[in-house]
Short mmCIF file of C-alpha atoms and ligand atoms in Angstrom, two decimals:
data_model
loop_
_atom_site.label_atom_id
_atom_site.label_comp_id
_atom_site.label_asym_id
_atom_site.label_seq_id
_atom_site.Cartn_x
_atom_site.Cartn_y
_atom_site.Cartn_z
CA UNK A 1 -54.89 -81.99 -110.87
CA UNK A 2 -56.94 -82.98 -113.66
CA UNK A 3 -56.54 -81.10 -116.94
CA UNK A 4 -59.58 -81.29 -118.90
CA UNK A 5 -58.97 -78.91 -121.98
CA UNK A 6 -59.53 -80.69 -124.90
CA UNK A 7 -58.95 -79.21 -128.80
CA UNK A 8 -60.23 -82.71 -130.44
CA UNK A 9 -63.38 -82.11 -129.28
CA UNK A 10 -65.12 -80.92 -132.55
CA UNK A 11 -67.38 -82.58 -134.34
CA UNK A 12 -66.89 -83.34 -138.00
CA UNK A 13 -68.88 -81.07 -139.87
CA UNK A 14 -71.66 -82.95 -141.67
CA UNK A 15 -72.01 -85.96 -138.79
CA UNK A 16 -73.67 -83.56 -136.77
CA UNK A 17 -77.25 -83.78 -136.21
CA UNK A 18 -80.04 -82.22 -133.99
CA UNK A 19 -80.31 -84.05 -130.20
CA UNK A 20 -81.04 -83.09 -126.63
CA UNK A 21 -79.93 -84.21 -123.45
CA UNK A 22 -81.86 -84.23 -120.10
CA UNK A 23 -80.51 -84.15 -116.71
CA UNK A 24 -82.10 -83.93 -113.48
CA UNK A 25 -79.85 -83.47 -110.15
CA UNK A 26 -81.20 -82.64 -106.08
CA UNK A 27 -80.06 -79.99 -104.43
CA UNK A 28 -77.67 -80.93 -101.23
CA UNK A 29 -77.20 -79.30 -97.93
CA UNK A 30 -73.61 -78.99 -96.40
CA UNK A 31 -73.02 -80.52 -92.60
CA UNK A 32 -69.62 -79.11 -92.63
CA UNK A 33 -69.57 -76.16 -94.52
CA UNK A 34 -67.38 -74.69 -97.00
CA UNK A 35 -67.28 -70.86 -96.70
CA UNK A 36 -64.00 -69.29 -97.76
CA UNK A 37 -62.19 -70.05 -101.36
CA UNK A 38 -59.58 -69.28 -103.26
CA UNK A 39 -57.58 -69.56 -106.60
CA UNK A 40 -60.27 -71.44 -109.29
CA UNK A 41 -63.25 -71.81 -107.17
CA UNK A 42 -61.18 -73.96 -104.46
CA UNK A 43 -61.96 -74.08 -100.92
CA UNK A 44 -60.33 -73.69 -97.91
CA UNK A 45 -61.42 -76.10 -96.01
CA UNK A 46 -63.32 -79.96 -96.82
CA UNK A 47 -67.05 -79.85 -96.59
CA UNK A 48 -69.14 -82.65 -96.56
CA UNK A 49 -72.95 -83.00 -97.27
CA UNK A 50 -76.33 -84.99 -98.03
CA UNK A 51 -77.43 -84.93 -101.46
CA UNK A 52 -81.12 -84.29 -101.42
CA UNK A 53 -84.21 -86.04 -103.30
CA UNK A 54 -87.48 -83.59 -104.02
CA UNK A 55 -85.36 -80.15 -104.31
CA UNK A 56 -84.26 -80.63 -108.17
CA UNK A 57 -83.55 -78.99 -111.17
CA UNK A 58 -83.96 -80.52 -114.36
CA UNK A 59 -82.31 -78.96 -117.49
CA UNK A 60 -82.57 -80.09 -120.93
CA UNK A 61 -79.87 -78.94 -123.31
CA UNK A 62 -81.42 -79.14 -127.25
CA UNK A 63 -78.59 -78.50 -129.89
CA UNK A 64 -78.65 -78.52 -133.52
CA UNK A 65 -75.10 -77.58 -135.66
CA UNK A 66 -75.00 -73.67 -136.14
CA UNK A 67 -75.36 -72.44 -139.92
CA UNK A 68 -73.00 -69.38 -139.17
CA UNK A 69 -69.48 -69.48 -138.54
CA UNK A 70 -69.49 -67.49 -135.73
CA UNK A 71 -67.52 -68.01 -132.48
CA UNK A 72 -69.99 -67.02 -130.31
CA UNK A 73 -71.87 -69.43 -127.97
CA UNK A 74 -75.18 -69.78 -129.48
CA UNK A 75 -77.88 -69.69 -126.90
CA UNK A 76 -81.32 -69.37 -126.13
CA UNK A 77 -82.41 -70.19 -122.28
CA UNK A 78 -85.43 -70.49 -121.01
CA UNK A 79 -86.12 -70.83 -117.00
CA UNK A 80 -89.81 -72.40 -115.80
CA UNK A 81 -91.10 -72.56 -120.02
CA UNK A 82 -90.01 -68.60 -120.55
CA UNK A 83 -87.20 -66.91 -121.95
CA UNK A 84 -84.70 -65.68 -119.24
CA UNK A 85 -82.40 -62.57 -120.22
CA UNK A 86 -80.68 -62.78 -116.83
CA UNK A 87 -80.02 -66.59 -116.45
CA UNK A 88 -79.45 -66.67 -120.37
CA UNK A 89 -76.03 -64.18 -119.17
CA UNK A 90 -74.77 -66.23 -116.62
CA UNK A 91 -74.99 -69.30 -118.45
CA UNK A 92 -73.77 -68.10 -121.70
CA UNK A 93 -70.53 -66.53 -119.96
CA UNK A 94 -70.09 -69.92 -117.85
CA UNK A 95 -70.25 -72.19 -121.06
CA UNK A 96 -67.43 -69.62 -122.71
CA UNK A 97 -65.11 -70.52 -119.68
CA UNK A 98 -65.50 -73.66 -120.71
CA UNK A 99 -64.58 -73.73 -124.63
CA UNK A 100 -61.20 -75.23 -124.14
CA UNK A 101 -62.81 -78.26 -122.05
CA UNK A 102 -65.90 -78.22 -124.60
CA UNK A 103 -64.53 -76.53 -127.80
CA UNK A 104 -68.03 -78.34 -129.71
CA UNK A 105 -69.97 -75.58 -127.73
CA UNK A 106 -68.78 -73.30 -131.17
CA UNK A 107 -70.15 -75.70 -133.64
CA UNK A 108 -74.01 -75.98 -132.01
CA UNK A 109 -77.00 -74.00 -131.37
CA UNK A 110 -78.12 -74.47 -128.35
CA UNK A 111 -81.56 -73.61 -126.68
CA UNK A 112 -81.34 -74.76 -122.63
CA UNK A 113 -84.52 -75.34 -120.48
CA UNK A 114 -84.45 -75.18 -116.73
CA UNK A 115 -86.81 -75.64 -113.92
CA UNK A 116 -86.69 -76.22 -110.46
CA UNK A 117 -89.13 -78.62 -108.78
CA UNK A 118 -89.11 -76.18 -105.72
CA UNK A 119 -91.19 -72.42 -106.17
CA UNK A 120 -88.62 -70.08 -107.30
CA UNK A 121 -89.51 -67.94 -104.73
CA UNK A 122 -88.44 -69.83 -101.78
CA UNK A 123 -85.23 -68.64 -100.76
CA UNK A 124 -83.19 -72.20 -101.81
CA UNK A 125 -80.16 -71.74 -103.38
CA UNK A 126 -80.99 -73.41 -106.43
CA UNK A 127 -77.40 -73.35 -108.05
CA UNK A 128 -76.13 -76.61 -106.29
CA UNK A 129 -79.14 -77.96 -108.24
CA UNK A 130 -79.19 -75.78 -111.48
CA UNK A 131 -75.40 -75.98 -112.01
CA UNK A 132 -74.87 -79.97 -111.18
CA UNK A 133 -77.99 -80.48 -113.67
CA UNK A 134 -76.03 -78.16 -116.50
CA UNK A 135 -72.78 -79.66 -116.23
CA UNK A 136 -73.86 -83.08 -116.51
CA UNK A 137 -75.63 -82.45 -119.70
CA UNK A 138 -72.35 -80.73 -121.08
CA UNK A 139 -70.57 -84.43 -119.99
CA UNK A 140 -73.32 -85.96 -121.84
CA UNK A 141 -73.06 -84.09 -124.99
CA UNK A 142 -69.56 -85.11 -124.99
CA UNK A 143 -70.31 -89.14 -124.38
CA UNK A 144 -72.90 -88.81 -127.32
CA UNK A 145 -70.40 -86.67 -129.87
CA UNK A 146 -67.28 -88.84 -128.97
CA UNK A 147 -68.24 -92.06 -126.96
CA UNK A 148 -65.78 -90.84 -124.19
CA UNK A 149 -66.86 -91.01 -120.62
CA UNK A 150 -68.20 -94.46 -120.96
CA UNK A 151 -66.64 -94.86 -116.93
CA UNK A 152 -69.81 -93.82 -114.93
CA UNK A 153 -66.91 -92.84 -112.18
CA UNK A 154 -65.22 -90.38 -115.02
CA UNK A 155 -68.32 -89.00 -116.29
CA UNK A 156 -69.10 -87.91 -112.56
CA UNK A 157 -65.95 -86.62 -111.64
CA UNK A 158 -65.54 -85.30 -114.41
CA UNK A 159 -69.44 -83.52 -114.37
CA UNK A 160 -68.23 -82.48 -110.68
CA UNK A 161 -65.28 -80.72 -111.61
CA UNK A 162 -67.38 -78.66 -114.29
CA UNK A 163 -70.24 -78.28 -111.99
CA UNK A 164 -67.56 -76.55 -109.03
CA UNK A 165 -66.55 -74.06 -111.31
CA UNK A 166 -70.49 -73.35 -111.46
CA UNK A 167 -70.78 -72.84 -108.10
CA UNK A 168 -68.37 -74.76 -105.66
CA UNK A 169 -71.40 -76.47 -103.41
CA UNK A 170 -73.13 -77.92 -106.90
CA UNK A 171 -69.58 -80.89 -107.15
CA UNK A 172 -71.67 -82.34 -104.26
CA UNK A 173 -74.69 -82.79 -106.05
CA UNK A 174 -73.63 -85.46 -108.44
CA UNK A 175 -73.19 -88.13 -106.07
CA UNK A 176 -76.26 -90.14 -104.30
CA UNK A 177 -76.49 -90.16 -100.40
CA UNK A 178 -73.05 -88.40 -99.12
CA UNK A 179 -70.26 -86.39 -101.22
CA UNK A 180 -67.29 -84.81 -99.47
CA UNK A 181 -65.61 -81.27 -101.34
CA UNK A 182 -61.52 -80.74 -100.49
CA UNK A 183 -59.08 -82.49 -99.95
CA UNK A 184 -58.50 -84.30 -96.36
CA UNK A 185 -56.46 -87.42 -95.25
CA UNK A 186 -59.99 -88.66 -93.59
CA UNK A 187 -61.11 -90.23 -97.18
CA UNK A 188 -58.70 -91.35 -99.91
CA UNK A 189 -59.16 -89.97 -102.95
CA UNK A 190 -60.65 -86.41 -102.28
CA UNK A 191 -59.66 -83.17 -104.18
CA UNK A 192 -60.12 -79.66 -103.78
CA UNK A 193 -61.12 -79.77 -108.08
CA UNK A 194 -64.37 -82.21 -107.67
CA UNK A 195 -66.15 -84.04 -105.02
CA UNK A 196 -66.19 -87.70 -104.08
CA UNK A 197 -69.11 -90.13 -103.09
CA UNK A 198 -68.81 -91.54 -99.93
CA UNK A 199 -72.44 -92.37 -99.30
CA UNK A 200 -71.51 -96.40 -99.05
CA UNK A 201 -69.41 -95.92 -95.80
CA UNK A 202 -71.97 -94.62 -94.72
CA UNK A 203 -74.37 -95.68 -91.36
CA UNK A 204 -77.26 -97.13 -92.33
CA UNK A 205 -79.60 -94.32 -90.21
CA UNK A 206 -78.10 -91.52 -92.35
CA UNK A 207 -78.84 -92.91 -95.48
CA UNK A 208 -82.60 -92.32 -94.96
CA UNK A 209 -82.18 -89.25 -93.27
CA UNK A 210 -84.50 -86.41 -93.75
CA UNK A 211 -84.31 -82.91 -94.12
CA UNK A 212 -87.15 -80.71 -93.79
CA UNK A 213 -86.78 -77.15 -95.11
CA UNK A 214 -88.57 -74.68 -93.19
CA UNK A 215 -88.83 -71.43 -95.37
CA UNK A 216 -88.39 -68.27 -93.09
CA UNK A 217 -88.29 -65.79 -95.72
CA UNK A 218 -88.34 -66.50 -99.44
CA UNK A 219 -86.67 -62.56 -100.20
CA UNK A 220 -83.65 -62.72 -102.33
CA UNK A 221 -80.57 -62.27 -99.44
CA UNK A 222 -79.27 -58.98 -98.91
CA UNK A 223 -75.48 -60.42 -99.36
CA UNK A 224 -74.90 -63.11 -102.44
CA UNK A 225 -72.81 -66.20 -101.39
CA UNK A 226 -70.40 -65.33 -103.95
CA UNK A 227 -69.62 -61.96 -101.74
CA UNK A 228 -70.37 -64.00 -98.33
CA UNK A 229 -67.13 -65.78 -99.27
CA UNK A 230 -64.92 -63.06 -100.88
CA UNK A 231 -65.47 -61.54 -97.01
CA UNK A 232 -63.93 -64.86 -95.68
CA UNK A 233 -60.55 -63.30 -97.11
CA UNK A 234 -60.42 -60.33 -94.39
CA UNK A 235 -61.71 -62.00 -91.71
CA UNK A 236 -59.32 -62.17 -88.57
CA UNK A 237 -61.32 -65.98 -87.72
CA UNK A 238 -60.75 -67.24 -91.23
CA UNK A 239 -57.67 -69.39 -90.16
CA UNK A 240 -58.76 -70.81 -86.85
CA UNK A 241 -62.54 -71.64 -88.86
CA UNK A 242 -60.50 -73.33 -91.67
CA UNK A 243 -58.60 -75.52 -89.19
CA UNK A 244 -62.06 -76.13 -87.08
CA UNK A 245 -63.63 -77.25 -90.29
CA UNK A 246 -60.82 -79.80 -91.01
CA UNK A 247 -61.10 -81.43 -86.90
CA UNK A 248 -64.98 -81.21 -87.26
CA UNK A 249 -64.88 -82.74 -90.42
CA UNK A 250 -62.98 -85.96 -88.68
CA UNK A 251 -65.65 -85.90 -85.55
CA UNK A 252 -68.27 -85.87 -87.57
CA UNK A 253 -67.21 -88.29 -90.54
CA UNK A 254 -66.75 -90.65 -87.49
CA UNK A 255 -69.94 -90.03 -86.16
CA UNK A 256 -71.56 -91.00 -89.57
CA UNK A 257 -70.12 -94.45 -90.02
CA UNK A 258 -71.11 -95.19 -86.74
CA UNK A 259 -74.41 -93.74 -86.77
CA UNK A 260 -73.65 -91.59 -83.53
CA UNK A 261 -76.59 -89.19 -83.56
CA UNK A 262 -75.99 -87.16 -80.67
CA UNK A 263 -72.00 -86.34 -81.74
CA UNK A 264 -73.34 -85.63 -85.61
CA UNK A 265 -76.53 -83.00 -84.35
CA UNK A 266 -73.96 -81.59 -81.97
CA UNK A 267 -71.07 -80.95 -84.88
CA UNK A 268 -73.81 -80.46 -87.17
CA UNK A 269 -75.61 -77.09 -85.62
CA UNK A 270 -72.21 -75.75 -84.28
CA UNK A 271 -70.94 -75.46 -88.13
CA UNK A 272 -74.35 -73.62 -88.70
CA UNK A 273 -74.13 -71.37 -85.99
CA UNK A 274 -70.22 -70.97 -86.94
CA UNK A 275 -71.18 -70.23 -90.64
CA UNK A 276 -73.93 -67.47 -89.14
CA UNK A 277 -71.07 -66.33 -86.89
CA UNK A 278 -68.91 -66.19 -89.74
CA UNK A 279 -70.72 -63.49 -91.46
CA UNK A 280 -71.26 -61.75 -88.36
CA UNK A 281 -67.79 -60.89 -87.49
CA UNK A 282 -66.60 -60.23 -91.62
CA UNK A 283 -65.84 -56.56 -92.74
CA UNK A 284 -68.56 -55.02 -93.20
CA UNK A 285 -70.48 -57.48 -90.99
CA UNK A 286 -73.85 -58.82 -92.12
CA UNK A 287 -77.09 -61.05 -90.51
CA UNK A 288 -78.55 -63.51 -93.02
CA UNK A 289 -81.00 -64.75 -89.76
CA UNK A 290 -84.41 -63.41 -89.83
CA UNK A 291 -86.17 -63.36 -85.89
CA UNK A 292 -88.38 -66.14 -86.88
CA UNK A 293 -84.97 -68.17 -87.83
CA UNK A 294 -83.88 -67.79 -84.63
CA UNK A 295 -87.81 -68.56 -82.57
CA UNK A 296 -87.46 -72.10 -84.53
CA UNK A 297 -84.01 -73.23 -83.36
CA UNK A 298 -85.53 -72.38 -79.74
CA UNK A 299 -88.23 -74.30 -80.22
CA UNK A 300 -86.14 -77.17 -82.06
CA UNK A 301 -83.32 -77.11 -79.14
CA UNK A 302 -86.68 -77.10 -76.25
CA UNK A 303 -88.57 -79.99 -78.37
CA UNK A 304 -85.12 -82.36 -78.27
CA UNK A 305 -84.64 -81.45 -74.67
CA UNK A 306 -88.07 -82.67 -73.67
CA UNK A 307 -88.42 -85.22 -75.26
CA UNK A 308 -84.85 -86.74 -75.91
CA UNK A 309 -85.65 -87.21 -79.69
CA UNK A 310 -82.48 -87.07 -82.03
CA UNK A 311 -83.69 -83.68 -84.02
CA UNK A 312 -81.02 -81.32 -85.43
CA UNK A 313 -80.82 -78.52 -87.36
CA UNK A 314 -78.87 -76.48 -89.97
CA UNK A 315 -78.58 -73.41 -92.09
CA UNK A 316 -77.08 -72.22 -95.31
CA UNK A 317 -76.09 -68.97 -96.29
CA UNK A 318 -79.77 -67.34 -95.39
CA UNK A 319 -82.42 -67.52 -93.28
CA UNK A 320 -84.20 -70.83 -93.62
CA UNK A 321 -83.57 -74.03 -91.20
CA UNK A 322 -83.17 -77.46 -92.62
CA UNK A 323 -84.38 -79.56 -89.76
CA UNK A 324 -82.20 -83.16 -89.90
CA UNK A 325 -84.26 -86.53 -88.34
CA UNK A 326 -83.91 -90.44 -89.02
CA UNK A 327 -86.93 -91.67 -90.46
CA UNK A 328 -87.34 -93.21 -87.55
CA UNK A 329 -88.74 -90.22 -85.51
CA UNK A 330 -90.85 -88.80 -88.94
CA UNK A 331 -94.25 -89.04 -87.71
CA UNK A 332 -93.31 -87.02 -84.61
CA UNK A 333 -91.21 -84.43 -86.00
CA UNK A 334 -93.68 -83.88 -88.58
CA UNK A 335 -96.62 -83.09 -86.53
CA UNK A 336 -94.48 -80.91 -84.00
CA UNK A 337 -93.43 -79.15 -87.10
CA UNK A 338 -96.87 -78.66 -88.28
CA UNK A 339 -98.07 -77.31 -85.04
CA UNK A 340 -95.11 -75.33 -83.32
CA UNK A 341 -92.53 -73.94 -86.40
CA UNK A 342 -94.89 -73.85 -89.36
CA UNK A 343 -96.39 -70.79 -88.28
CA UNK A 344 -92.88 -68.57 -88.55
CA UNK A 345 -92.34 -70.19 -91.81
CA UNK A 346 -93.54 -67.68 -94.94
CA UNK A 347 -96.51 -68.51 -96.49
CA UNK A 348 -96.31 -71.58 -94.29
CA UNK A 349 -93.94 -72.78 -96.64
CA UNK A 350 -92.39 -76.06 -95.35
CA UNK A 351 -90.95 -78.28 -97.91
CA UNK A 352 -90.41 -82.03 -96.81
CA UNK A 353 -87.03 -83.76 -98.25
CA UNK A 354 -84.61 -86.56 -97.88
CA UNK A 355 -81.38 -87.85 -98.58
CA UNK A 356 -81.55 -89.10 -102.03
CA UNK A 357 -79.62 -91.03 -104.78
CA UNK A 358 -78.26 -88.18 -106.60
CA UNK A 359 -78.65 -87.13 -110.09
CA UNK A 360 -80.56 -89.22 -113.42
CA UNK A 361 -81.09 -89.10 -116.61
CA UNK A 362 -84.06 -88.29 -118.27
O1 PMV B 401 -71.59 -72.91 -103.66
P1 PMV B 401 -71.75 -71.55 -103.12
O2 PMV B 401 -70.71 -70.62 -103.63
O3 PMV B 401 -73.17 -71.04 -103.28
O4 PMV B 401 -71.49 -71.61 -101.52
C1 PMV B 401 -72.23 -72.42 -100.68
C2 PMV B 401 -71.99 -72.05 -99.27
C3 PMV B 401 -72.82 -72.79 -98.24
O5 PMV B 401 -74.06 -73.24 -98.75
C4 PMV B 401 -73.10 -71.83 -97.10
C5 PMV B 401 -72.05 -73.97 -97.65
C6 PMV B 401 -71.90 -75.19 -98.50
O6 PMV B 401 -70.89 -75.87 -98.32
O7 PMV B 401 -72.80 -75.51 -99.31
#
């Protein structure tokens, strides 16, 4: 278990000047999917997902030394070019859990600016994105005070662990192609504290997957993830799902180095429906599908049976599909989507993605 508190990491006062650091990291979507934590932000079960190219946030963290001798976090935030009260909160109380890892967050001033490449309004959880983005800034920061974290695989891991205690999904987001969450005997080396890149095992077919995001509804959900998984802790299934995760999690990794389509689509939409399910059978139960999420996988599942094309789907914790192809079978896909699901997607919202090579520096 890595222990990452730190109390030499101050900067002499005086060597300090103003800087910035810019990070921009993809969003990722889970095939096996981690609902259901415990202790720190750990989970109870691996997950494993694609890391995404065009869905991005890119944060830029500005810092000068404070003139005060306060102990407060300094911090002004602004989201999309404008000052954000709300986000300014949640960031400002996430950087205080971290003073022990970062105690330098007391010496600076610090004005943060965040923006996601996808409309706000969309309905994409934007904290796999927002929080990867954050924490590898904060691991920058710490290469430019101190010259640590020269390793590129320490400054990740270490970026991981701090972007998990963000929100648990965003670990994945640091690594290109493929990152697997928790620990399993599957893959050597994984942890329940950060994730681990395992994009280079990978079949060649997957690493140009793409995944198109169909936007059913762009409302905020009617039950946070956060609460989604606090349910997990009362529901009867939660052991039985928590073993299922682990065997689909061997099917499926399987599947991927050998770039078997039809097993990966067919593990792939059962952990979807299971996650739906999931929610469906907590205390108090709740629906995160909308109708129209539920006329698209008909029309996904009729589509593949007619005409034997490899086209999956899955969901996160709300309402819109992410439809999963090779590149292979673009062309197609993307003019059935344009004629037969666009139409149940808000504002015909559709936004076109692909496995990508994880965060960069800007
Ligand atoms: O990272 P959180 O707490 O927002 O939870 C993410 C949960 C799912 O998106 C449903 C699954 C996953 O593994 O990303």
């Amino acid at each position: 278990m890595p222990d990452y508190s730190n109390p030499k990491l101050l900067v002499e006062r005086g060597s300090l000047s103003e800087g910035q650091v810019t990070w921009r990291s993809p969003s990722n979507i889970a095939l096996i999917k981690y609902w259901g934590k415990y202790g720190r932000q750990l989970p109870q079960n691996p997950s494993i997902s694609l890391t995404l190219d065009q869905a991005y946030t890119e944060t830029t963290i500005a810092y000068r030394p404070k003139t005060g001798t306060g102990q407060d976090i300094e911090l002004a935030f602004f989201f999309a070019d404008k000052p954000n009260d709300a986000f300014a909160a949640k960031v400002k109380a996430y950087l205080e859990r971290q003073v022990d890892v970062f105690p330098f967050l007391r010496q600076l001033t610090l004005t943060i600016r965040s923006h996601n490449s996808f409309p706000h309004s969309a309905g994409i959880a934007s904290s796999a994105s927002s929080m990867s983005a954050l924490a590898l800034c904060l691991c920058d920061l710490e290469r430019q005070f101190f010259g640590n974290l020269e390793d590129d695989s320490a400054f990740r891991q270490k970026a991981s662990y701090l972007a998990r205690l963000g929100s648990g999904s965003a670990c994945r987001s640091v690594y290109p192609v493929t990152a697997v969450w928790g620990e399993t005997v599957e893959i050597d080396g994984t942890s329940n504290e950060y994730a681990v890149p395992v994009g280079d095992q990978l079949h060649e077919d997957f690493r140009t997957f793409h995944d198109d995001i169909l936007i059913v509804s762009n409302r905020e959900k009617s039950v946070s993830s956060r609460a989604g998984h606090q349910l997990m802790d009362g529901n009867p299934y939660a052991n039985p799902r928590y073993q299922q995760a682990r065997q689909q999690l061997h099917r499926l990794w399987n599947a991927m180095k050998e770039g078997d389509l039809a097993t990966f689509g067919q593990i792939t939409e059962q952990e979807a429906m299971t996650l739906h399910a999931l929610m469906m059978a907590s205390h108090p139960p709740f629906i995160l599908m909308e109708p129209n999420t539920l006329e698209i996988i008909r029309r996904v599942q009729a589509w593949r049976t007619d005409t034997g094309q490899p086209l999956y789907f899955t969901l996160d914790a709300g309402p819109n599909i992410h439809l999963l192809y090779p590149h292979a079978i673009a062309d197609e896909v993307q003019d059935f989507t344009a004629d037969s699901l666009q139409p149940f997607c808000e504002n015909d919202q559709i936004i076109r993605d692909q496995v990508g090579q994880g965060p960069s520096k800007r």
